[in-house]
């Protein structure tokens, strides 16, 4: 009916079938047939054709306001549905790892609010393994995960890499070095996140450390960055982390690993089936923000000032 209503409003505006047909870009006979069909459906006459110049009937005058309002509501409905389809409305349940820097979280939420102001982002702090479980259970729409991830039912956005270094007390003799080889850490305990939070990444860290000459005397577990820094300060071991974590505590130092053998790989992931339309947007924005982050100059940094720690890499799906 909406097409017939548009035809009716054109004729009501021009009060001339010929000019209305020209305005609509159609021939006059189909326009007349459209108006007649609308009159039959509504059971009223909309135009008085008994005179030389057509005029609106009482029903026709009433229909002008009703048709205008109805078509405006239809347009609004189409706009809302289009935004929902494009992921610009509704709620996006998103997970991020506990070690995500505050500046990344701020930029991520700010950029999403700019690009999709009607989207409500429910951001949750979750370990990678928990995110994978919730994604599979349809209780999470998208997650920012530490690789490797063994989940064939997920799609992945751009993978971002960050080089890890050694976090150690500033008073440690090793802090005098510009960079540290893993073998230099012999005899130290290693402080790491619990294996259950990201099993694949946990195993890769220990395997890489052993391959480069460092077998920890003991592995101590820290579930959050603050506890990890506390254990480092207490002399209970060293940690492999990104520089942003070390910058939270001035009494620890961060030194790069010789040859950069440890690179954390992060990307957004979402279900292959029934995906939230905003998930790919979240993935692209997150990768862009992580790539933009540059460390501020700090005494703990042994690398060149302003060096970019993040690298965006695009990994074929079969290798993710």
Short mmCIF file of C-alpha atoms in Angstrom, two decimals:
data_model
loop_
_atom_site.label_atom_id
_atom_site.label_comp_id
_atom_site.label_asym_id
_atom_site.label_seq_id
_atom_site.Cartn_x
_atom_site.Cartn_y
_atom_site.Cartn_z
CA UNK A 1 0.00 0.00 0.00
CA UNK A 2 2.91 2.37 0.64
CA UNK A 3 3.54 2.74 -3.11
CA UNK A 4 -0.10 3.71 -3.67
CA UNK A 5 0.06 6.19 -0.78
CA UNK A 6 3.12 7.85 -2.31
CA UNK A 7 1.25 8.13 -5.59
CA UNK A 8 -1.74 9.63 -3.80
CA UNK A 9 0.38 12.26 -2.03
CA UNK A 10 2.00 13.27 -5.32
CA UNK A 11 -1.41 13.83 -6.93
CA UNK A 12 -2.69 15.63 -3.82
CA UNK A 13 0.31 17.94 -3.95
CA UNK A 14 0.08 18.72 -7.68
CA UNK A 15 -3.71 18.43 -8.03
CA UNK A 16 -3.00 17.21 -11.54
CA UNK A 17 -2.49 13.61 -12.67
CA UNK A 18 -0.22 14.53 -15.56
CA UNK A 19 2.18 16.64 -13.51
CA UNK A 20 2.18 14.07 -10.67
CA UNK A 21 3.00 11.26 -13.12
CA UNK A 22 5.87 13.31 -14.53
CA UNK A 23 7.17 14.02 -11.01
CA UNK A 24 7.01 10.30 -10.14
CA UNK A 25 8.63 9.26 -13.41
CA UNK A 26 5.75 7.04 -14.52
CA UNK A 27 3.06 7.22 -17.17
CA UNK A 28 -0.32 8.74 -16.32
CA UNK A 29 -2.47 5.60 -16.89
CA UNK A 30 -0.58 3.47 -14.27
CA UNK A 31 -0.82 6.39 -11.84
CA UNK A 32 -4.58 6.63 -12.32
CA UNK A 33 -4.89 2.87 -11.84
CA UNK A 34 -2.84 3.08 -8.64
CA UNK A 35 -5.15 5.74 -7.19
CA UNK A 36 -8.24 3.76 -8.18
CA UNK A 37 -6.85 0.63 -6.52
CA UNK A 38 -6.18 2.60 -3.32
CA UNK A 39 -9.74 3.94 -3.38
CA UNK A 40 -11.11 0.40 -3.76
CA UNK A 41 -8.98 -0.89 -0.86
CA UNK A 42 -10.07 1.96 1.43
CA UNK A 43 -13.68 1.95 0.23
CA UNK A 44 -13.78 5.73 -0.37
CA UNK A 45 -13.30 8.26 -3.14
CA UNK A 46 -10.21 10.37 -2.59
CA UNK A 47 -10.66 12.86 -5.43
CA UNK A 48 -13.71 14.63 -6.79
CA UNK A 49 -13.31 14.22 -10.57
CA UNK A 50 -16.69 15.72 -11.48
CA UNK A 51 -15.26 19.16 -12.11
CA UNK A 52 -12.73 20.55 -14.56
CA UNK A 53 -10.09 20.66 -11.82
CA UNK A 54 -9.85 17.67 -9.49
CA UNK A 55 -10.29 18.31 -5.77
CA UNK A 56 -9.72 16.27 -2.64
CA UNK A 57 -12.77 14.79 -1.00
CA UNK A 58 -13.21 14.91 2.77
CA UNK A 59 -11.67 11.41 2.96
CA UNK A 60 -8.84 12.55 0.72
CA UNK A 61 -8.02 15.53 2.93
CA UNK A 62 -7.94 13.28 6.00
CA UNK A 63 -5.73 10.77 4.22
CA UNK A 64 -3.06 13.38 3.43
CA UNK A 65 -2.03 13.71 7.09
CA UNK A 66 -2.44 10.00 7.82
CA UNK A 67 -0.44 8.93 4.76
CA UNK A 68 2.34 11.40 5.52
CA UNK A 69 2.66 10.11 9.08
CA UNK A 70 2.45 6.47 8.00
CA UNK A 71 5.17 6.83 5.37
CA UNK A 72 7.39 8.67 7.85
CA UNK A 73 6.97 5.81 10.34
CA UNK A 74 7.76 3.30 7.60
CA UNK A 75 10.95 5.17 6.74
CA UNK A 76 11.95 5.23 10.41
CA UNK A 77 11.28 1.50 10.65
CA UNK A 78 13.51 0.85 7.64
CA UNK A 79 16.24 3.02 9.15
CA UNK A 80 16.09 1.19 12.48
CA UNK A 81 16.19 -2.20 10.76
CA UNK A 82 19.13 -1.15 8.60
CA UNK A 83 21.07 0.01 11.66
CA UNK A 84 20.26 -3.24 13.46
CA UNK A 85 21.47 -5.19 10.42
CA UNK A 86 24.71 -3.18 10.35
CA UNK A 87 25.34 -3.62 14.08
CA UNK A 88 24.67 -0.01 15.03
CA UNK A 89 21.88 -0.76 17.52
CA UNK A 90 21.25 -3.21 20.34
CA UNK A 91 23.69 -4.64 22.88
CA UNK A 92 27.10 -6.10 22.07
CA UNK A 93 28.44 -8.43 24.77
CA UNK A 94 32.22 -8.22 24.44
CA UNK A 95 35.04 -9.81 26.42
CA UNK A 96 38.58 -8.52 26.93
CA UNK A 97 41.56 -10.10 28.75
CA UNK A 98 42.31 -8.84 32.29
CA UNK A 99 45.70 -7.52 31.18
CA UNK A 100 44.24 -5.18 28.55
CA UNK A 101 45.76 -1.70 29.15
CA UNK A 102 43.35 0.98 30.39
CA UNK A 103 44.20 3.27 27.47
CA UNK A 104 43.15 0.51 25.05
CA UNK A 105 39.82 0.02 26.84
CA UNK A 106 39.17 3.77 26.84
CA UNK A 107 39.97 4.13 23.14
CA UNK A 108 37.94 1.04 22.23
CA UNK A 109 34.79 2.24 23.98
CA UNK A 110 35.24 5.79 22.69
CA UNK A 111 35.71 4.67 19.07
CA UNK A 112 32.71 2.34 19.22
CA UNK A 113 30.57 5.14 20.66
CA UNK A 114 31.68 7.41 17.81
CA UNK A 115 31.01 4.92 15.02
CA UNK A 116 27.86 3.32 16.46
CA UNK A 117 26.30 5.71 19.01
CA UNK A 118 23.18 3.55 19.28
CA UNK A 119 25.14 0.43 20.22
CA UNK A 120 25.31 -0.50 23.92
CA UNK A 121 28.64 -2.26 24.58
CA UNK A 122 28.60 -4.60 27.57
CA UNK A 123 32.35 -4.97 28.14
CA UNK A 124 33.42 -7.82 30.43
CA UNK A 125 36.85 -8.71 31.84
CA UNK A 126 37.34 -12.39 30.99
CA UNK A 127 40.24 -14.78 30.45
CA UNK A 128 40.59 -16.26 26.97
CA UNK A 129 39.40 -19.75 27.94
CA UNK A 130 36.29 -18.31 29.59
CA UNK A 131 35.59 -16.18 26.53
CA UNK A 132 35.78 -19.22 24.26
CA UNK A 133 33.33 -21.07 26.52
CA UNK A 134 30.87 -18.17 26.61
CA UNK A 135 31.12 -17.65 22.84
CA UNK A 136 30.25 -21.31 22.30
CA UNK A 137 27.31 -21.00 24.71
CA UNK A 138 26.01 -17.86 22.92
CA UNK A 139 26.48 -15.86 26.13
CA UNK A 140 29.11 -13.60 24.55
CA UNK A 141 29.02 -11.95 21.12
CA UNK A 142 32.70 -11.19 20.57
CA UNK A 143 35.91 -11.60 22.54
CA UNK A 144 39.50 -10.36 22.42
CA UNK A 145 41.55 -13.55 22.77
CA UNK A 146 45.15 -14.62 23.32
CA UNK A 147 46.28 -17.11 20.66
CA UNK A 148 46.61 -19.97 20.05
CA UNK A 149 42.90 -20.76 20.24
CA UNK A 150 41.58 -24.21 19.35
CA UNK A 151 38.01 -23.46 18.30
CA UNK A 152 36.90 -24.34 14.78
CA UNK A 153 33.50 -22.70 15.27
CA UNK A 154 34.95 -19.19 15.61
CA UNK A 155 35.86 -16.50 13.10
CA UNK A 156 38.84 -14.25 13.80
CA UNK A 157 39.61 -10.63 13.05
CA UNK A 158 43.06 -9.17 12.30
CA UNK A 159 45.73 -10.67 14.54
CA UNK A 160 47.88 -8.19 16.47
CA UNK A 161 51.28 -9.12 17.87
CA UNK A 162 53.07 -7.55 20.84
CA UNK A 163 56.61 -8.33 21.88
CA UNK A 164 57.02 -9.49 25.47
CA UNK A 165 59.98 -8.65 27.66
CA UNK A 166 61.11 -9.45 31.18
CA UNK A 167 59.54 -7.77 34.22
CA UNK A 168 61.93 -7.83 37.18
CA UNK A 169 62.76 -5.73 40.26
CA UNK A 170 64.60 -2.53 39.41
CA UNK A 171 67.20 -3.53 42.02
CA UNK A 172 68.02 -6.78 40.20
CA UNK A 173 71.52 -6.95 38.62
CA UNK A 174 69.80 -8.04 35.39
CA UNK A 175 68.04 -4.65 35.23
CA UNK A 176 71.42 -3.11 34.29
CA UNK A 177 71.30 -4.93 30.94
CA UNK A 178 69.75 -3.31 27.88
CA UNK A 179 68.22 -6.64 26.88
CA UNK A 180 68.01 -10.05 28.50
CA UNK A 181 68.46 -13.49 26.99
CA UNK A 182 66.14 -16.17 28.41
CA UNK A 183 69.19 -18.16 29.49
CA UNK A 184 70.19 -15.21 31.72
CA UNK A 185 67.14 -16.00 33.87
CA UNK A 186 68.40 -19.43 34.94
CA UNK A 187 67.66 -20.08 38.60
CA UNK A 188 64.71 -17.66 38.74
CA UNK A 189 61.08 -18.57 39.28
CA UNK A 190 58.61 -17.55 36.58
CA UNK A 191 55.42 -15.69 37.45
CA UNK A 192 52.64 -16.39 34.94
CA UNK A 193 48.88 -16.40 34.64
CA UNK A 194 47.08 -19.66 35.61
CA UNK A 195 47.21 -22.17 32.78
CA UNK A 196 43.42 -22.63 32.77
CA UNK A 197 42.91 -19.05 31.58
CA UNK A 198 44.72 -19.57 28.24
CA UNK A 199 46.19 -23.09 28.01
CA UNK A 200 47.65 -22.79 24.51
CA UNK A 201 49.47 -19.54 25.21
CA UNK A 202 50.68 -20.76 28.63
CA UNK A 203 52.22 -23.88 27.09
CA UNK A 204 53.86 -21.86 24.34
CA UNK A 205 55.53 -19.52 26.87
CA UNK A 206 57.07 -22.39 28.85
CA UNK A 207 58.10 -24.27 25.71
CA UNK A 208 59.75 -21.19 24.21
CA UNK A 209 61.54 -20.41 27.48
CA UNK A 210 62.97 -23.94 27.64
CA UNK A 211 64.02 -23.85 24.00
CA UNK A 212 65.99 -20.67 24.71
CA UNK A 213 67.74 -21.97 27.80
CA UNK A 214 65.41 -21.01 30.65
CA UNK A 215 63.66 -23.70 32.66
CA UNK A 216 62.01 -21.98 35.65
CA UNK A 217 62.85 -23.36 39.04
CA UNK A 218 59.17 -22.92 39.85
CA UNK A 219 56.12 -21.41 38.14
CA UNK A 220 54.04 -19.15 40.38
CA UNK A 221 50.62 -18.02 39.24
CA UNK A 222 49.10 -14.53 39.24
CA UNK A 223 45.56 -14.00 38.05
CA UNK A 224 45.83 -10.23 37.56
CA UNK A 225 48.61 -7.74 36.73
CA UNK A 226 48.67 -6.15 40.18
CA UNK A 227 49.30 -9.47 41.92
CA UNK A 228 51.96 -10.30 39.33
CA UNK A 229 53.79 -7.02 40.02
CA UNK A 230 53.54 -7.65 43.75
CA UNK A 231 55.20 -11.05 43.42
CA UNK A 232 57.95 -9.52 41.24
CA UNK A 233 58.60 -6.79 43.83
CA UNK A 234 58.71 -9.39 46.60
CA UNK A 235 61.49 -11.20 44.75
CA UNK A 236 59.41 -14.29 44.02
CA UNK A 237 60.36 -14.43 40.36
CA UNK A 238 60.33 -12.68 37.00
CA UNK A 239 57.54 -12.42 34.44
CA UNK A 240 57.21 -12.26 30.67
CA UNK A 241 54.91 -9.35 29.95
CA UNK A 242 54.38 -6.32 27.72
CA UNK A 243 55.95 -3.04 28.77
CA UNK A 244 52.59 -1.43 29.56
CA UNK A 245 52.20 -3.77 32.55
CA UNK A 246 55.60 -2.81 34.00
CA UNK A 247 54.85 0.91 33.65
CA UNK A 248 52.16 0.54 36.33
CA UNK A 249 54.83 0.08 39.02
CA UNK A 250 57.92 2.36 39.12
CA UNK A 251 59.88 -0.08 41.28
CA UNK A 252 60.04 -2.72 38.55
CA UNK A 253 61.96 -2.65 35.28
CA UNK A 254 61.11 -3.98 31.84
CA UNK A 255 63.78 -5.26 29.49
CA UNK A 256 63.28 -6.72 26.01
CA UNK A 257 64.20 -10.33 25.34
CA UNK A 258 67.13 -10.91 23.01
CA UNK A 259 65.78 -11.90 19.61
CA UNK A 260 62.18 -11.28 20.68
CA UNK A 261 61.31 -14.99 21.00
CA UNK A 262 57.98 -14.29 22.71
CA UNK A 263 55.28 -12.39 20.87
CA UNK A 264 51.76 -12.39 22.23
CA UNK A 265 49.14 -12.71 19.48
CA UNK A 266 45.72 -11.21 20.09
CA UNK A 267 42.63 -10.95 17.93
CA UNK A 268 38.89 -10.63 18.28
CA UNK A 269 36.80 -13.75 17.70
CA UNK A 270 33.09 -14.35 17.22
CA UNK A 271 30.84 -17.34 16.35
CA UNK A 272 30.70 -18.51 12.74
CA UNK A 273 26.95 -19.04 13.06
CA UNK A 274 24.51 -16.42 14.32
CA UNK A 275 27.17 -13.74 14.69
CA UNK A 276 26.29 -10.30 16.03
CA UNK A 277 26.53 -7.87 13.10
CA UNK A 278 28.76 -5.55 15.14
CA UNK A 279 31.40 -8.23 15.84
CA UNK A 280 33.55 -7.56 12.73
CA UNK A 281 33.41 -3.81 13.48
CA UNK A 282 34.60 -4.49 17.04
CA UNK A 283 37.44 -6.67 15.71
CA UNK A 284 38.65 -4.06 13.23
CA UNK A 285 38.51 -1.22 15.76
CA UNK A 286 40.30 -3.27 18.43
CA UNK A 287 43.11 -4.22 16.03
CA UNK A 288 43.48 -0.62 14.89
CA UNK A 289 43.70 0.68 18.46
CA UNK A 290 46.21 -1.94 19.56
CA UNK A 291 48.37 -1.13 16.56
CA UNK A 292 48.26 2.58 17.35
CA UNK A 293 49.47 2.20 20.93
CA UNK A 294 53.02 3.41 21.44
CA UNK A 295 54.87 3.28 24.76
CA UNK A 296 55.69 6.55 26.44
CA UNK A 297 59.34 7.24 27.18
CA UNK A 298 60.17 5.68 30.56
CA UNK A 299 63.28 4.68 32.49
CA UNK A 300 62.22 1.06 32.34
CA UNK A 301 62.39 0.95 28.59
CA UNK A 302 65.62 -0.22 27.03
CA UNK A 303 64.39 0.05 23.47
CA UNK A 304 64.19 3.16 21.30
CA UNK A 305 61.74 5.77 22.52
CA UNK A 306 58.43 5.63 20.67
CA UNK A 307 59.07 2.14 19.27
CA UNK A 308 55.79 0.53 18.29
CA UNK A 309 55.28 -2.68 20.33
CA UNK A 310 52.21 -3.90 18.41
CA UNK A 311 52.23 -5.33 14.89
CA UNK A 312 49.10 -6.16 12.92
CA UNK A 313 49.42 -9.38 10.98
CA UNK A 314 46.80 -11.11 8.86
CA UNK A 315 46.85 -14.85 9.42
CA UNK A 316 45.10 -17.29 7.08
CA UNK A 317 42.11 -18.93 8.82
CA UNK A 318 43.65 -22.41 8.64
CA UNK A 319 46.56 -21.24 10.81
CA UNK A 320 44.52 -19.48 13.48
#
